[in-house]
Amino acid sequence: MSLQWITGSSGAGKSYVAYRQVIEEALARPEERFFVLVPEQFSLQTQKTIVGLHPRKGILNIDLLTFARLGYRVFDAVGMAEDPVLDDTGKVLVLRRILSEQQENLTVLSSSAGKSGFASEVKSMISEFSQYNVSPQILSELLEELSQTGTLSGKLRDLLLLYGEFQKALSGKYTTTEWMMQELADRIEEASFLRGATVLLDGYTGFTPQQLVVLRKLFAVCRKVIITVTLDPNETPGEKSEEHTLFHLSQETIRLVREQAILAGCEEEEIQTIGGTPYRFRESEDLATLEKNLYRYPWVPSEETPEDIALISCKNPLTEAYVVAEKIRAYAREFGWKYNEFAVVTGDLGTYGRLLSGAFRQMGIPCFVDQNEEVFGSPLPEFLMGALRIVSERFKPQYVFQMLRSGLTALTREEVDLLENYVRAHGVRSLAAWSRPFAYGEDAQVCEPIRVKWMEIISPFVAEVKEAQNAADLTRALYQLMESQEAFQTLAETKEGWEEEALRPETSTSFERIYAAVLHLFDQIIALMGEEALSVHDYAKVLEEGLRAISVGQIPGSANQVMIGDLKRTRLKDIRALFVVGVNDGVTPAPGSSGGILTDREKEKLKDLGLTLAPTRKEESYQDIFYLYMNLTKPERKLVMTLARSDASGKLLRPSGVIAKLQQIFTKLPLLQDEDRNDDPSALLREDDGLSYLVRVLREEEEPSAFSEELMRYYAAHFSEEELEDWIAGIYFSGDTKKLTPEEAIQLYGEHLQGSVTKLQDYAGCPFAYYAGAGLLLKERRDYEASPVDLGNLLHEAMCRFGRACLSRGISWGSLSDEERDSLAEQCLQEAVSGESGEVFLQDHRSEYLIKRLSHTFLRTMEVLCRQVAESDFEPLRFELPFDRIPELTYDLGEGKKLSLRGKIDRIDLAEVDGKTYLKVLDYKTGAQKYDWTRMYYGLQMQLPVYLKGALSGESRLSRGEVHPAGIFYSRIQDPYLSDVKGDPKDAFYGKFQVDGLANETPRVLAALDHNLGDAEGLNPGVKSLQIPVSLKKDGTPDVHSKVISEIGLKKVLDRTDHNLKRMGKEILDGVNEIAPMQFDASGKSDACSYCSYRDVCGFDARLGGFGYRKMKKLEKEEALQRMAAEGGEEDV
Amino acid sequence: MSEIRWTDEQETVLRLRDKSILVSAAAGSGKTAVLVERILRHIMDEEHPVDLDRLLVVTFTRAAAAQMKERIREALFAKLKVDPGNPRLQRQEMLLATANITTIDSFCLQVVREHVQELPIDPGFRVVDEKELELLSREVIEDLLEDCYEAQDPKFLAFIDAYADMRNDDVASDMILKLVRAANAQPWPEKWLLKSLKSFEINSLEELAQTDWMQAGLSQVKRGLSGMYSLAALAKEIAEEADGPEMYLPLLTEECDAIEAMCQMDDYAQIGEALAHFVSSLGRLSTKRGTNEEKKEEAKALRNQYKDRAKEILARYYAQELPDVLVDLQEMRAPMEGLIALTLQYLERFAEAKR
């Protein structure tokens, strides 16, 4: 029946004194019982401490408890049957139901009742009421005092209703932890084991009203209650203090506890105050000074430069993590401290936990992150949510693969990959599509069995879900699905896999607990809302909420590890060096969170009415300062605080006010900048034997320094060549692919190399691109959508059909009437769409409409093309003409090797001019394409010359006579915009389609190509052709901008192309495959990489040494021709 | 800190109470210093003390908020050093870390959190990250477009036909998102969107003339004309001077009068016609030798200036005839109605998808 306070500042040794006292008394009074009550987080540590202090290393008559465990002991002793405890998720499920039942009876909260997160808010509020001893009765009494109108009374009335319903729903079936505490208070007196016992409460910063009632009962039955409280020895315990002062929380605690003691008629013994320099800081004057002055007024500034306190400003949070890790290694070496004598705390464990554990692992420092991990997003929840959404979202691929990618189905990862490729390429997007056998494309055979396997998994589930009447049925369906996949076994395997690879060791232990938590959630759903008839969609929402609420705590794996914890929540003991990271404004101390059903203003109003609830933001901010004081005074020897100058995304951060506070106490305490860590040789001591450091040094040095040479000597002496090679190779990575040997090249491509012109153009752009595409056969993943390529194919086909139709009906393009032309074009496009190349356009309304727009474009293009024909002597005769291995396009590469080209010529037009046959070659483009001398010269534009050569040889064979080239042109399929039209808009539109390429400069041929340029009599001076890129000067000759060429010049172009092709063929079969992209213009704006599909494969990076673009010299027509003339006849490569 | 001598204006800002004040001054002129001092005076006010947590200080960046806190902290420390026992000062120091000195974003977030019951938002809401938002938005657009294509609303199709190129309709999603960004910068995005349609609901030249932007155009033109007039008047004045180029006088007078006449006009089209006539009928300056070569050149230069100005106005404001402008606007009406309907649907669906 007595109360004893032990007070002292942080580190004074209150716990030590208290434990000693308890142990001594326990030894002296073996027949009596002793209890030590500590907060949950302390229990393990305290156990060790007491055992350590006890002379017999045993604590027979001393029991270590928490409030919760005290409860169980009492219930056990008084023989009370307990209802099962309902956890937070369970409470939310119950409240969800209550909310939907009571929505109509609610007033101000009625609109919130339908929101899914609201149940959780109500749950927190009801828990808070319970903890603060606010019963429904107290609430209703309070309501009578409040004015009847206003939001606050409305809220309280609604809460009262929900609170009552909640209690009703649980009564006799469930209990909650808060109610247990209340029950505990009611039954303590009956527990005989507490009579005459001694109870020590240690480590508490304050008590909830509920706990205070428990204390009152303890005062009544126990012989003695000892409580330790952190308080400056200069303050009088229990004196009135201002809210903002550092020890206000302690003073309030003393005051409140005293009230209870008086009520219980308990006497108070003399207060034991531990003064003097705190024991903890016996070896560190700096930390003692810090404790004495931190948040005290007035404070005594120290002029000394502290040795045991360091402030370090780092570039970003990642750097902080490494700085801390390196410091820990350094201290451990220097002082021989064990890892469990270090701790790191922060206000933002979410960000820093991951970074720190990563850095620690790399440095070989064992650590434990004191953090509950949310499981949402991990495999099992993904599996479950995916399964439900497959049903509710009607087999949308993203949900199918959400489930499959969880890795918990019977499908292997490779099977899932194959399946996904197929599904994407062929647009499998509905249950119907999934139910049909896969039959398209080369992958169908491989994928069909996987589809069958998958359908066997999901079909029974889908069927059951359709049958399901209520939440319980749905839950059972999910459970069966899970069990059918042996999900648990997979979990176990995954876990082992993870442990082996040590990829995420900190999470691996949690997986079986996730499974257990999910099963528990299932049980709760069935028990608490099983009868509810929910749609799959609504059920998925409930499940998601439940899964999101699951967080799995970690259990420390070993005793010797660095604790990484939260500034407010984590409790530390016996720490030599403490690191506080993220000491930035808005991070540490963490900004309070607002929210909840009652606002701070409302809570303040209630407090005035005598109703105390959880602290407001303001009160919390005072408490934060106290927790900060408690933490900063934890270490015995070293306190290191780090801050980041910017966050991970590069946003600037400012130091926290704590930094300034410390510098106020230690006026000479510098804020150090993290040294450039690359130069810090302590990295040599890392777990990887410093190899990563060596690599960094070598990479950054232009010339080897004495230091790096010394390093190399060391590594050469201690490591094998193979071990070093992997590391060193990385430094000099330059993307040098291994050149194939000629034998390998022949095995890959064959002695007779065959290829399309476009592929060889790719080679001219970058040999590796050719190697990847034509050699390794790498392809981009196909998607079932109307791609530009599909579009091009469709238009080419329609175009071809148009030409052939005219040909077979014997009509000229130029003689078609507008109606004939439009209807023929429309018909050709429709035919193309209903053919194979149109399939992809029929998948949805969007693509169908694309065809409609395309038909507009096509009709307009045909209008122009027909006019072009009408205004020339040339008539289109050949369409989509294929060539393959024709002698003219087969090149002897020597040593029995050959290169043959294949391809398709879009269109060949013929005309008789002056008794000679002329032809022009057209290549349709859906984008802009210009003839470019430079590109032609370097082999980047070979299509037109190759087509011309093929066409000339083909036609001359057919006509058994000489055929002459009239020109080679790119022709555009488009629906252009017109702006700022001058003159006739029809002509302006027509002019937009002007072809680009080279025209034979012979006047008669020019006139035949475009009648507007002239006729048999001669050319019309000053005319500009709208059809071909030719303008005539006043003397009737083409101007400088005209793209014309003599027949001899054209021959040179063909020769140059032959020369290029031969060279490339030889190189390819020699095995050349280097990564050497061509840069197309001096400014570097466009290069072969711009549209290359293989850019992510080769790893080309112009910034790295060893990589570089090939440059080409810009050539105009004259220079190109001169160069080609100079090369003329040369056959060497 | 107490050494600072405030200017009279600064002192006024510091002294004023119970009113809204807008302080506008050049960068580096001490706006923040004044604000910090004002905050300090507020919290130190003996008669009407205000705690830091009762103030709201909003900045645009986190760094600026933190900097503001730092300045207040420095000032507080300085005062505490002199008067460490002052409980009011002590309390402010404790309150500083969690005081409402925040970015506008986090302030808004706080308001939403505290009043979530009154909003159509789930209390369990979280702030979405950019990546997620983009994915969500793309999904919503894809579904929306597919539905619109199915529904075949003529205005929607008019929009697509007008803007999508032959390869794809990517431009549609780009335009929706661009419009959404602009609309979301308005307090009532939907209202703003509907209102912007009005710009296309113009049925006559009279209505066209009444639009805000035509009015703005008119006033720009008139400003240009009065600039021209000043130049012409000056040129004329020089020609009138004793040794001025008097042979220029007749033409300059004529042109100056013409410009003055144009300045009197208030009809956009009428001014355009007059200006076009003015430009097309510009005469040549007399080539007679003058007396003072310098003044001659000066007058000539001035005339060239207003000539150029006239051409510039024509090119800029009269590139298109008004009836054509009207036709263009009317043509644009259906596509724009399509776009705006699409954007409104997007906003609705996106809001739904976020829930």
Short mmCIF file of C-alpha atoms in Angstrom, two decimals, chain A residues 487-712:
data_model
loop_
_atom_site.label_atom_id
_atom_site.label_comp_id
_atom_site.label_asym_id
_atom_site.label_seq_id
_atom_site.Cartn_x
_atom_site.Cartn_y
_atom_site.Cartn_z
CA ALA A 487 -0.07 -21.90 -52.82
CA PHE A 488 1.35 -22.58 -49.43
CA GLN A 489 3.96 -24.95 -50.73
CA THR A 490 4.92 -22.45 -53.36
CA LEU A 491 5.25 -19.85 -50.65
CA ALA A 492 7.55 -22.11 -48.76
CA GLU A 493 9.65 -22.74 -51.85
CA THR A 494 9.77 -19.08 -52.68
CA LYS A 495 10.89 -18.40 -49.20
CA GLU A 496 13.70 -20.87 -49.46
CA GLY A 497 14.61 -19.45 -52.82
CA TRP A 498 14.83 -16.05 -51.34
CA GLU A 499 16.87 -17.17 -48.45
CA GLU A 500 19.31 -18.93 -50.72
CA GLU A 501 19.80 -15.95 -52.92
CA ALA A 502 19.75 -13.65 -49.93
CA LEU A 503 17.88 -11.19 -52.07
CA ARG A 504 15.55 -9.95 -49.43
CA PRO A 505 16.61 -11.65 -46.25
CA GLU A 506 14.78 -9.13 -44.12
CA THR A 507 11.45 -10.14 -45.60
CA SER A 508 11.87 -13.84 -46.18
CA THR A 509 10.72 -14.83 -42.72
CA SER A 510 7.43 -13.07 -43.20
CA PHE A 511 5.97 -15.18 -45.97
CA GLU A 512 4.47 -17.96 -44.02
CA ARG A 513 3.03 -15.36 -41.73
CA ILE A 514 1.37 -13.63 -44.65
CA TYR A 515 -0.34 -16.86 -45.49
CA ALA A 516 -1.49 -17.26 -41.91
CA ALA A 517 -2.74 -13.67 -41.86
CA VAL A 518 -4.69 -14.21 -45.07
CA LEU A 519 -6.34 -17.33 -43.67
CA HIS A 520 -7.22 -15.38 -40.55
CA LEU A 521 -8.76 -12.69 -42.73
CA PHE A 522 -10.81 -15.35 -44.53
CA ASP A 523 -12.04 -16.70 -41.20
CA GLN A 524 -13.07 -13.24 -40.11
CA ILE A 525 -14.89 -12.47 -43.33
CA ILE A 526 -16.84 -15.71 -43.04
CA ALA A 527 -17.58 -15.20 -39.36
CA LEU A 528 -18.44 -11.52 -39.44
CA MET A 529 -20.06 -10.97 -42.80
CA GLY A 530 -20.34 -14.37 -44.41
CA GLU A 531 -24.06 -14.01 -44.99
CA GLU A 532 -23.82 -10.74 -46.87
CA ALA A 533 -24.71 -11.00 -50.51
CA LEU A 534 -21.92 -9.08 -52.20
CA SER A 535 -21.08 -8.66 -55.84
CA VAL A 536 -17.62 -9.84 -56.82
CA HIS A 537 -16.65 -6.22 -57.33
CA ASP A 538 -17.75 -5.21 -53.81
CA TYR A 539 -16.26 -8.31 -52.31
CA ALA A 540 -12.95 -7.48 -53.97
CA LYS A 541 -13.09 -4.07 -52.32
CA VAL A 542 -13.65 -5.61 -48.90
CA LEU A 543 -10.85 -8.07 -49.42
CA GLU A 544 -8.51 -5.37 -50.68
CA GLU A 545 -9.18 -3.31 -47.60
CA GLY A 546 -8.53 -6.30 -45.40
CA LEU A 547 -5.33 -7.17 -47.22
CA ARG A 548 -4.11 -3.61 -47.07
CA ALA A 549 -4.57 -3.66 -43.32
CA ILE A 550 -2.36 -6.69 -42.88
CA SER A 551 1.14 -5.86 -41.85
CA VAL A 552 3.57 -8.41 -40.68
CA GLY A 553 6.08 -7.55 -38.02
CA GLN A 554 9.63 -8.82 -38.05
CA ILE A 555 11.34 -10.89 -35.44
CA PRO A 556 14.97 -10.04 -34.89
CA GLY A 557 17.02 -12.82 -36.40
CA SER A 558 20.11 -12.61 -34.25
CA ALA A 559 21.20 -10.87 -31.10
CA ASN A 560 24.16 -9.14 -32.63
CA GLN A 561 22.74 -6.71 -35.11
CA VAL A 562 22.24 -3.02 -35.56
CA MET A 563 18.75 -1.87 -34.73
CA ILE A 564 17.19 0.46 -37.29
CA GLY A 565 14.13 2.07 -35.83
CA ASP A 566 11.60 4.82 -35.70
CA LEU A 567 12.36 7.93 -33.69
CA LYS A 568 9.06 7.86 -31.87
CA ARG A 569 8.16 4.21 -31.65
CA THR A 570 11.36 2.23 -31.27
CA ARG A 571 12.66 1.88 -27.71
CA LEU A 572 16.39 1.51 -27.35
CA LYS A 573 18.54 0.34 -24.49
CA ASP A 574 22.27 0.05 -23.85
CA ILE A 575 23.45 1.82 -26.94
CA ARG A 576 27.02 3.02 -27.38
CA ALA A 577 26.59 4.90 -30.59
CA LEU A 578 23.37 6.31 -31.94
CA PHE A 579 22.84 7.53 -35.47
CA VAL A 580 19.95 9.80 -36.27
CA VAL A 581 19.41 10.00 -40.01
CA GLY A 582 17.23 12.25 -42.10
CA VAL A 583 17.56 15.16 -39.70
CA ASN A 584 15.74 17.37 -42.16
CA ASP A 585 12.91 19.76 -41.83
CA GLY A 586 9.63 17.92 -42.16
CA VAL A 587 11.30 14.52 -41.70
CA THR A 588 12.81 14.42 -38.22
CA PRO A 589 10.92 15.06 -36.05
CA ALA A 590 8.15 13.72 -38.24
CA PRO A 591 5.31 16.13 -38.89
CA GLY A 592 2.19 15.12 -37.03
CA SER A 593 -0.65 13.72 -39.05
CA SER A 594 -4.03 15.28 -38.80
CA GLY A 595 -7.32 13.67 -39.66
CA GLY A 596 -9.76 11.43 -37.92
CA ILE A 597 -13.41 12.05 -37.34
CA LEU A 598 -12.90 14.71 -34.70
CA THR A 599 -10.70 17.66 -35.59
CA ASP A 600 -8.20 19.13 -33.17
CA ARG A 601 -10.46 22.12 -32.61
CA GLU A 602 -13.28 19.80 -31.65
CA LYS A 603 -11.02 17.85 -29.33
CA GLU A 604 -9.97 21.08 -27.65
CA LYS A 605 -13.60 22.00 -27.17
CA LEU A 606 -14.32 18.60 -25.65
CA LYS A 607 -11.34 18.98 -23.36
CA ASP A 608 -12.84 22.22 -22.05
CA LEU A 609 -15.95 20.21 -21.28
CA GLY A 610 -13.82 17.75 -19.34
CA LEU A 611 -13.51 15.02 -21.93
CA THR A 612 -9.91 14.07 -22.61
CA LEU A 613 -9.05 12.17 -25.74
CA ALA A 614 -5.82 11.38 -27.58
CA PRO A 615 -3.44 14.31 -27.92
CA THR A 616 -4.03 16.96 -30.53
CA ARG A 617 -1.40 17.82 -33.06
CA LYS A 618 -0.14 20.60 -30.86
CA GLU A 619 0.12 18.37 -27.81
CA GLU A 620 1.78 15.75 -29.94
CA SER A 621 4.36 18.22 -31.17
CA TYR A 622 5.34 18.91 -27.54
CA GLN A 623 5.60 15.20 -26.90
CA ASP A 624 7.74 14.76 -30.02
CA ILE A 625 10.30 17.04 -28.41
CA PHE A 626 10.33 14.81 -25.35
CA TYR A 627 10.84 11.68 -27.45
CA LEU A 628 13.60 13.44 -29.31
CA TYR A 629 15.29 14.26 -25.99
CA MET A 630 14.89 10.64 -24.87
CA ASN A 631 16.49 9.40 -28.08
CA LEU A 632 19.36 11.85 -28.36
CA THR A 633 20.36 10.97 -24.81
CA LYS A 634 20.32 7.23 -25.46
CA PRO A 635 23.92 6.65 -26.59
CA GLU A 636 26.70 6.33 -24.07
CA ARG A 637 29.56 7.38 -26.30
CA LYS A 638 28.70 8.70 -29.73
CA LEU A 639 25.88 10.62 -31.29
CA VAL A 640 25.98 11.10 -35.04
CA MET A 641 23.28 13.00 -36.88
CA THR A 642 23.09 13.08 -40.64
CA LEU A 643 20.90 15.04 -43.00
CA ALA A 644 20.34 15.08 -46.72
CA ARG A 645 20.73 18.12 -48.89
CA SER A 646 18.22 16.78 -51.38
CA ASP A 647 15.84 13.86 -51.55
CA ALA A 648 16.11 10.93 -53.93
CA SER A 649 14.35 12.84 -56.67
CA GLY A 650 16.72 15.77 -56.31
CA LYS A 651 14.35 18.15 -54.51
CA LEU A 652 16.20 20.38 -52.10
CA LEU A 653 15.86 19.65 -48.41
CA ARG A 654 16.68 21.90 -45.48
CA PRO A 655 18.20 20.91 -42.15
CA SER A 656 15.87 20.21 -39.26
CA GLY A 657 15.68 22.71 -36.42
CA VAL A 658 17.37 20.11 -34.22
CA ILE A 659 20.67 20.87 -35.93
CA ALA A 660 20.47 24.52 -34.97
CA LYS A 661 19.43 23.50 -31.48
CA LEU A 662 22.57 21.40 -31.02
CA GLN A 663 24.75 24.12 -32.44
CA GLN A 664 23.24 26.45 -29.92
CA ILE A 665 24.40 24.23 -27.10
CA PHE A 666 27.75 23.44 -28.72
CA THR A 667 28.64 26.70 -30.37
CA LYS A 668 31.66 25.15 -32.09
CA LEU A 669 29.90 22.03 -33.34
CA PRO A 670 30.51 21.97 -37.09
CA LEU A 671 28.11 20.68 -39.72
CA LEU A 672 30.46 18.48 -41.72
CA GLN A 673 29.98 17.83 -45.40
CA ASP A 674 30.20 14.22 -46.49
CA GLU A 675 33.57 13.87 -48.12
CA ASP A 676 33.58 12.78 -51.68
CA ARG A 677 33.12 9.18 -50.83
CA ASN A 678 34.85 7.96 -53.92
CA ASP A 679 38.12 9.13 -52.47
CA ASP A 680 37.58 7.49 -49.15
CA PRO A 681 39.87 4.47 -49.02
CA SER A 682 37.94 3.06 -46.07
CA ALA A 683 35.73 1.58 -48.79
CA LEU A 684 38.54 -0.94 -49.19
CA LEU A 685 37.32 -2.57 -46.02
CA ARG A 686 33.95 -3.45 -47.43
CA GLU A 687 32.50 -6.88 -47.65
CA ASP A 688 33.40 -7.21 -51.32
CA ASP A 689 37.07 -6.92 -50.36
CA GLY A 690 37.14 -3.44 -51.79
CA LEU A 691 36.84 -4.63 -55.35
CA SER A 692 34.06 -2.20 -56.13
CA TYR A 693 36.31 0.55 -54.84
CA LEU A 694 39.14 -0.60 -57.04
CA VAL A 695 36.85 -0.54 -60.03
CA ARG A 696 35.78 2.98 -59.22
CA VAL A 697 39.31 4.23 -58.86
CA LEU A 698 40.38 2.62 -62.11
CA ARG A 699 37.38 3.93 -63.99
CA GLU A 700 37.88 7.49 -62.92
CA GLU A 701 41.57 7.67 -63.55
CA GLU A 702 42.80 8.75 -66.92
CA GLU A 703 46.33 7.67 -66.11
CA PRO A 704 47.23 5.13 -63.44
CA SER A 705 48.39 6.84 -60.26
CA ALA A 706 50.92 5.52 -57.76
CA PHE A 707 47.96 4.72 -55.53
CA SER A 708 46.05 2.64 -58.04
CA GLU A 709 49.22 0.87 -59.11
CA GLU A 710 49.84 -0.07 -55.53
CA LEU A 711 46.27 -1.27 -55.28
CA MET A 712 46.61 -3.39 -58.38
#
